[in-house]
Amino acid sequence: MSASNDDKGIFHTINGLVDEEHTLRERSTAAQGLAAEERERLRAVEVELDQCWDLLRQRRAKSEYGEDPAEAKVRPASEVEGYQG
């Protein structure tokens, strides 16, 4: 699979997560708010999005410097959540 196809797959995942995040955030502002499991899912979605964006940044950096973007790996949430983009 080419780097372009991999990036498309990552963007597809991001789009799905963004849609889910928007749905959960809309529900969170409703009168009843979110149940505990929905709040947990919202947090998980936020972390997954951060990991996806981080992976894309890694892939682009590797490509820019002549390295194989396929070598980029999803980093643990604890590492990705520790910095602001």
mmCIF file of N, CA and C in Angstrom:
data_model
loop_
_atom_site.group_PDB
_atom_site.id
_atom_site.type_symbol
_atom_site.label_atom_id
_atom_site.label_comp_id
_atom_site.label_asym_id
_atom_site.label_seq_id
_atom_site.Cartn_x
_atom_site.Cartn_y
_atom_site.Cartn_z
ATOM 1 N N MET A 1 0.848 -1.174 0.000
ATOM 2 C CA MET A 1 0.000 0.000 0.000
ATOM 3 C C MET A 1 0.894 1.238 0.000
ATOM 4 N N SER A 2 0.570 2.210 -0.814
ATOM 5 C CA SER A 2 1.389 3.412 -0.903
ATOM 6 C C SER A 2 1.127 4.342 0.266
ATOM 7 N N ALA A 3 2.035 5.279 0.461
ATOM 8 C CA ALA A 3 1.882 6.248 1.545
ATOM 9 C C ALA A 3 0.594 7.032 1.373
ATOM 10 N N SER A 4 0.273 7.370 0.136
ATOM 11 C CA SER A 4 -0.944 8.127 -0.125
ATOM 12 C C SER A 4 -2.177 7.359 0.334
ATOM 13 N N ASN A 5 -2.210 6.053 0.034
ATOM 14 C CA ASN A 5 -3.344 5.242 0.465
ATOM 15 C C ASN A 5 -3.393 5.130 1.977
ATOM 16 N N ASP A 6 -2.236 5.002 2.622
ATOM 17 C CA ASP A 6 -2.206 4.944 4.081
ATOM 18 C C ASP A 6 -2.742 6.239 4.677
ATOM 19 N N ASP A 7 -2.334 7.377 4.112
ATOM 20 C CA ASP A 7 -2.814 8.665 4.594
ATOM 21 C C ASP A 7 -4.328 8.769 4.411
ATOM 22 N N LYS A 8 -4.830 8.281 3.303
ATOM 23 C CA LYS A 8 -6.278 8.307 3.068
ATOM 24 C C LYS A 8 -7.010 7.487 4.121
ATOM 25 N N GLY A 9 -6.443 6.356 4.489
ATOM 26 C CA GLY A 9 -7.048 5.525 5.525
ATOM 27 C C GLY A 9 -7.056 6.229 6.872
ATOM 28 N N ILE A 10 -5.968 6.932 7.176
ATOM 29 C CA ILE A 10 -5.887 7.675 8.431
ATOM 30 C C ILE A 10 -6.910 8.804 8.421
ATOM 31 N N PHE A 11 -7.006 9.509 7.292
ATOM 32 C CA PHE A 11 -8.005 10.587 7.189
ATOM 33 C C PHE A 11 -9.421 10.037 7.307
ATOM 34 N N HIS A 12 -9.659 8.868 6.743
ATOM 35 C CA HIS A 12 -10.980 8.240 6.865
ATOM 36 C C HIS A 12 -11.295 7.973 8.342
ATOM 37 N N THR A 13 -10.316 7.455 9.065
ATOM 38 C CA THR A 13 -10.490 7.210 10.500
ATOM 39 C C THR A 13 -10.743 8.518 11.236
ATOM 40 N N ILE A 14 -9.966 9.545 10.916
ATOM 41 C CA ILE A 14 -10.137 10.851 11.548
ATOM 42 C C ILE A 14 -11.545 11.381 11.306
ATOM 43 N N ASN A 15 -12.016 11.294 10.066
ATOM 44 C CA ASN A 15 -13.351 11.801 9.750
ATOM 45 C C ASN A 15 -14.429 11.087 10.568
ATOM 46 N N GLY A 16 -14.309 9.779 10.708
ATOM 47 C CA GLY A 16 -15.276 9.028 11.504
ATOM 48 C C GLY A 16 -15.231 9.433 12.967
ATOM 49 N N LEU A 17 -14.024 9.621 13.498
ATOM 50 C CA LEU A 17 -13.872 10.027 14.891
ATOM 51 C C LEU A 17 -14.406 11.444 15.119
ATOM 52 N N VAL A 18 -14.154 12.342 14.170
ATOM 53 C CA VAL A 18 -14.659 13.714 14.285
ATOM 54 C C VAL A 18 -16.181 13.717 14.290
ATOM 55 N N ASP A 19 -16.789 12.913 13.409
ATOM 56 C CA ASP A 19 -18.248 12.809 13.394
ATOM 57 C C ASP A 19 -18.774 12.321 14.742
ATOM 58 N N GLU A 20 -18.133 11.298 15.285
ATOM 59 C CA GLU A 20 -18.562 10.766 16.577
ATOM 60 C C GLU A 20 -18.365 11.801 17.683
ATOM 61 N N GLU A 21 -17.239 12.511 17.635
ATOM 62 C CA GLU A 21 -16.978 13.542 18.638
ATOM 63 C C GLU A 21 -18.057 14.626 18.588
ATOM 64 N N HIS A 22 -18.387 15.075 17.382
ATOM 65 C CA HIS A 22 -19.423 16.106 17.239
ATOM 66 C C HIS A 22 -20.758 15.628 17.791
ATOM 67 N N THR A 23 -21.119 14.397 17.482
ATOM 68 C CA THR A 23 -22.375 13.839 17.984
ATOM 69 C C THR A 23 -22.386 13.818 19.507
ATOM 70 N N LEU A 24 -21.306 13.350 20.098
ATOM 71 C CA LEU A 24 -21.228 13.291 21.559
ATOM 72 C C LEU A 24 -21.238 14.690 22.176
ATOM 73 N N ARG A 25 -20.534 15.624 21.562
ATOM 74 C CA ARG A 25 -20.517 16.992 22.106
ATOM 75 C C ARG A 25 -21.896 17.640 22.006
ATOM 76 N N GLU A 26 -22.600 17.402 20.914
ATOM 77 C CA GLU A 26 -23.959 17.931 20.782
ATOM 78 C C GLU A 26 -24.858 17.355 21.870
ATOM 79 N N ARG A 27 -24.729 16.073 22.114
ATOM 80 C CA ARG A 27 -25.528 15.426 23.153
ATOM 81 C C ARG A 27 -25.136 15.920 24.536
ATOM 82 N N SER A 28 -23.880 16.280 24.705
ATOM 83 C CA SER A 28 -23.426 16.736 26.027
ATOM 84 C C SER A 28 -24.046 18.075 26.399
ATOM 85 N N THR A 29 -24.449 18.860 25.409
ATOM 86 C CA THR A 29 -25.063 20.155 25.687
ATOM 87 C C THR A 29 -26.578 20.059 25.802
ATOM 88 N N ALA A 30 -27.122 18.888 25.530
ATOM 89 C CA ALA A 30 -28.561 18.680 25.672
ATOM 90 C C ALA A 30 -28.916 18.675 27.156
ATOM 91 N N ALA A 31 -30.181 18.761 27.434
ATOM 92 C CA ALA A 31 -30.665 18.865 28.813
ATOM 93 C C ALA A 31 -30.156 17.722 29.701
ATOM 94 N N GLN A 32 -30.105 16.514 29.178
ATOM 95 C CA GLN A 32 -29.704 15.365 29.995
ATOM 96 C C GLN A 32 -28.196 15.169 30.067
ATOM 97 N N GLY A 33 -27.451 15.753 29.147
ATOM 98 C CA GLY A 33 -26.001 15.577 29.148
ATOM 99 C C GLY A 33 -25.607 14.159 28.749
ATOM 100 N N LEU A 34 -24.380 13.797 29.046
ATOM 101 C CA LEU A 34 -23.858 12.479 28.683
ATOM 102 C C LEU A 34 -23.830 11.556 29.894
ATOM 103 N N ALA A 35 -24.082 10.298 29.625
ATOM 104 C CA ALA A 35 -23.918 9.265 30.653
ATOM 105 C C ALA A 35 -22.420 9.047 30.864
ATOM 106 N N ALA A 36 -22.075 8.422 31.943
ATOM 107 C CA ALA A 36 -20.665 8.185 32.273
ATOM 108 C C ALA A 36 -19.928 7.471 31.145
ATOM 109 N N GLU A 37 -20.554 6.447 30.562
ATOM 110 C CA GLU A 37 -19.872 5.708 29.495
ATOM 111 C C GLU A 37 -19.710 6.566 28.241
ATOM 112 N N GLU A 38 -20.627 7.502 28.015
ATOM 113 C CA GLU A 38 -20.492 8.403 26.866
ATOM 114 C C GLU A 38 -19.367 9.414 27.110
ATOM 115 N N ARG A 39 -19.222 9.878 28.340
ATOM 116 C CA ARG A 39 -18.106 10.775 28.663
ATOM 117 C C ARG A 39 -16.772 10.053 28.477
ATOM 118 N N GLU A 40 -16.723 8.799 28.880
ATOM 119 C CA GLU A 40 -15.508 7.999 28.686
ATOM 120 C C GLU A 40 -15.217 7.828 27.199
ATOM 121 N N ARG A 41 -16.254 7.566 26.422
ATOM 122 C CA ARG A 41 -16.063 7.395 24.980
ATOM 123 C C ARG A 41 -15.592 8.694 24.343
ATOM 124 N N LEU A 42 -16.147 9.825 24.768
ATOM 125 C CA LEU A 42 -15.713 11.111 24.233
ATOM 126 C C LEU A 42 -14.227 11.317 24.504
ATOM 127 N N ARG A 43 -13.790 11.010 25.696
ATOM 128 C CA ARG A 43 -12.366 11.152 26.023
ATOM 129 C C ARG A 43 -11.521 10.212 25.166
ATOM 130 N N ALA A 44 -11.998 8.990 24.975
ATOM 131 C CA ALA A 44 -11.265 8.022 24.147
ATOM 132 C C ALA A 44 -11.169 8.510 22.701
ATOM 133 N N VAL A 45 -12.249 9.093 22.191
ATOM 134 C CA VAL A 45 -12.252 9.628 20.828
ATOM 135 C C VAL A 45 -11.234 10.763 20.712
ATOM 136 N N GLU A 46 -11.195 11.641 21.714
ATOM 137 C CA GLU A 46 -10.225 12.741 21.698
ATOM 138 C C GLU A 46 -8.793 12.216 21.650
ATOM 139 N N VAL A 47 -8.508 11.185 22.421
ATOM 140 C CA VAL A 47 -7.166 10.593 22.448
ATOM 141 C C VAL A 47 -6.857 9.949 21.094
ATOM 142 N N GLU A 48 -7.804 9.201 20.551
ATOM 143 C CA GLU A 48 -7.589 8.559 19.242
ATOM 144 C C GLU A 48 -7.328 9.597 18.158
ATOM 145 N N LEU A 49 -8.056 10.707 18.208
ATOM 146 C CA LEU A 49 -7.818 11.775 17.231
ATOM 147 C C LEU A 49 -6.404 12.330 17.372
ATOM 148 N N ASP A 50 -5.979 12.588 18.592
ATOM 149 C CA ASP A 50 -4.613 13.075 18.807
ATOM 150 C C ASP A 50 -3.590 12.088 18.257
ATOM 151 N N GLN A 51 -3.825 10.798 18.467
ATOM 152 C CA GLN A 51 -2.904 9.783 17.967
ATOM 153 C C GLN A 51 -2.891 9.752 16.437
ATOM 154 N N CYS A 52 -4.050 9.894 15.818
ATOM 155 C CA CYS A 52 -4.111 9.898 14.352
ATOM 156 C C CYS A 52 -3.370 11.095 13.775
ATOM 157 N N TRP A 53 -3.612 12.283 14.344
ATOM 158 C CA TRP A 53 -2.918 13.478 13.846
ATOM 159 C C TRP A 53 -1.412 13.348 14.056
ATOM 160 N N ASP A 54 -1.012 12.796 15.180
ATOM 161 C CA ASP A 54 0.410 12.580 15.446
ATOM 162 C C ASP A 54 1.007 11.626 14.415
ATOM 163 N N LEU A 55 0.288 10.568 14.107
ATOM 164 C CA LEU A 55 0.770 9.603 13.116
ATOM 165 C C LEU A 55 0.941 10.269 11.753
ATOM 166 N N LEU A 56 -0.018 11.098 11.360
ATOM 167 C CA LEU A 56 0.115 11.811 10.083
ATOM 168 C C LEU A 56 1.336 12.733 10.095
ATOM 169 N N ARG A 57 1.558 13.445 11.203
ATOM 170 C CA ARG A 57 2.739 14.319 11.293
ATOM 171 C C ARG A 57 4.024 13.509 11.167
ATOM 172 N N GLN A 58 4.067 12.351 11.829
ATOM 173 C CA GLN A 58 5.250 11.491 11.726
ATOM 174 C C GLN A 58 5.475 11.050 10.286
ATOM 175 N N ARG A 59 4.398 10.602 9.632
ATOM 176 C CA ARG A 59 4.507 10.104 8.257
ATOM 177 C C ARG A 59 5.010 11.210 7.323
ATOM 178 N N ARG A 60 4.467 12.396 7.487
ATOM 179 C CA ARG A 60 4.877 13.515 6.622
ATOM 180 C C ARG A 60 6.333 13.899 6.874
ATOM 181 N N ALA A 61 6.746 13.899 8.121
ATOM 182 C CA ALA A 61 8.139 14.220 8.443
ATOM 183 C C ALA A 61 9.074 13.182 7.840
ATOM 184 N N LYS A 62 8.733 11.914 7.978
ATOM 185 C CA LYS A 62 9.576 10.857 7.405
ATOM 186 C C LYS A 62 9.675 11.012 5.893
ATOM 187 N N SER A 63 8.554 11.270 5.265
ATOM 188 C CA SER A 63 8.533 11.442 3.812
ATOM 189 C C SER A 63 9.379 12.643 3.399
ATOM 190 N N GLU A 64 9.241 13.733 4.128
ATOM 191 C CA GLU A 64 9.986 14.962 3.824
ATOM 192 C C GLU A 64 11.490 14.753 3.910
ATOM 193 N N TYR A 65 11.923 13.887 4.823
ATOM 194 C CA TYR A 65 13.356 13.669 5.006
ATOM 195 C C TYR A 65 13.847 12.390 4.344
ATOM 196 N N GLY A 66 13.080 11.887 3.376
ATOM 197 C CA GLY A 66 13.521 10.754 2.575
ATOM 198 C C GLY A 66 13.425 9.405 3.264
ATOM 199 N N GLU A 67 12.717 9.343 4.378
ATOM 200 C CA GLU A 67 12.536 8.076 5.078
ATOM 201 C C GLU A 67 11.209 7.449 4.659
ATOM 202 N N ASP A 68 11.020 6.207 5.029
ATOM 203 C CA ASP A 68 9.803 5.476 4.683
ATOM 204 C C ASP A 68 8.683 5.854 5.649
ATOM 205 N N PRO A 69 7.609 6.492 5.147
ATOM 206 C CA PRO A 69 6.508 6.879 6.029
ATOM 207 C C PRO A 69 5.826 5.678 6.680
ATOM 208 N N ALA A 70 5.949 4.508 6.073
ATOM 209 C CA ALA A 70 5.329 3.306 6.638
ATOM 210 C C ALA A 70 5.972 2.908 7.967
ATOM 211 N N GLU A 71 7.138 3.459 8.258
ATOM 212 C CA GLU A 71 7.807 3.159 9.518
ATOM 213 C C GLU A 71 7.213 3.936 10.692
ATOM 214 N N ALA A 72 6.375 4.922 10.410
ATOM 215 C CA ALA A 72 5.731 5.689 11.483
ATOM 216 C C ALA A 72 4.792 4.773 12.255
ATOM 217 N N LYS A 73 4.767 4.949 13.550
ATOM 218 C CA LYS A 73 3.952 4.099 14.422
ATOM 219 C C LYS A 73 3.063 4.954 15.312
ATOM 220 N N VAL A 74 1.919 4.401 15.660
ATOM 221 C CA VAL A 74 1.039 5.071 16.608
ATOM 222 C C VAL A 74 1.742 5.097 17.961
ATOM 223 N N ARG A 75 1.853 6.294 18.514
ATOM 224 C CA ARG A 75 2.508 6.418 19.817
ATOM 225 C C ARG A 75 1.471 6.290 20.932
ATOM 226 N N PRO A 76 1.922 5.882 22.115
ATOM 227 C CA PRO A 76 0.995 5.718 23.239
ATOM 228 C C PRO A 76 0.325 7.043 23.597
ATOM 229 N N ALA A 77 -0.889 6.936 24.105
ATOM 230 C CA ALA A 77 -1.653 8.122 24.493
ATOM 231 C C ALA A 77 -0.859 8.994 25.457
ATOM 232 N N SER A 78 -0.152 8.388 26.389
ATOM 233 C CA SER A 78 0.600 9.156 27.384
ATOM 234 C C SER A 78 1.650 10.045 26.728
ATOM 235 N N GLU A 79 2.189 9.615 25.606
ATOM 236 C CA GLU A 79 3.198 10.408 24.901
ATOM 237 C C GLU A 79 2.539 11.470 24.033
ATOM 238 N N VAL A 80 1.503 11.115 23.332
ATOM 239 C CA VAL A 80 0.822 12.030 22.415
ATOM 240 C C VAL A 80 0.079 13.116 23.179
ATOM 241 N N GLU A 81 -0.497 12.770 24.302
ATOM 242 C CA GLU A 81 -1.268 13.732 25.090
ATOM 243 C C GLU A 81 -0.372 14.711 25.836
ATOM 244 N N GLY A 82 0.925 14.478 25.835
ATOM 245 C CA GLY A 82 1.835 15.302 26.604
ATOM 246 C C GLY A 82 2.281 16.579 25.914
ATOM 247 N N TYR A 83 1.873 16.783 24.671
ATOM 248 C CA TYR A 83 2.281 18.007 23.987
ATOM 249 C C TYR A 83 1.101 18.592 23.235
ATOM 250 N N GLN A 84 1.204 19.859 22.941
ATOM 251 C CA GLN A 84 0.166 20.563 22.180
ATOM 252 C C GLN A 84 0.730 20.896 20.807
ATOM 253 N N GLY A 85 -0.111 20.648 19.775
ATOM 254 C CA GLY A 85 0.269 20.751 18.395
ATOM 255 C C GLY A 85 0.638 22.046 17.864
#
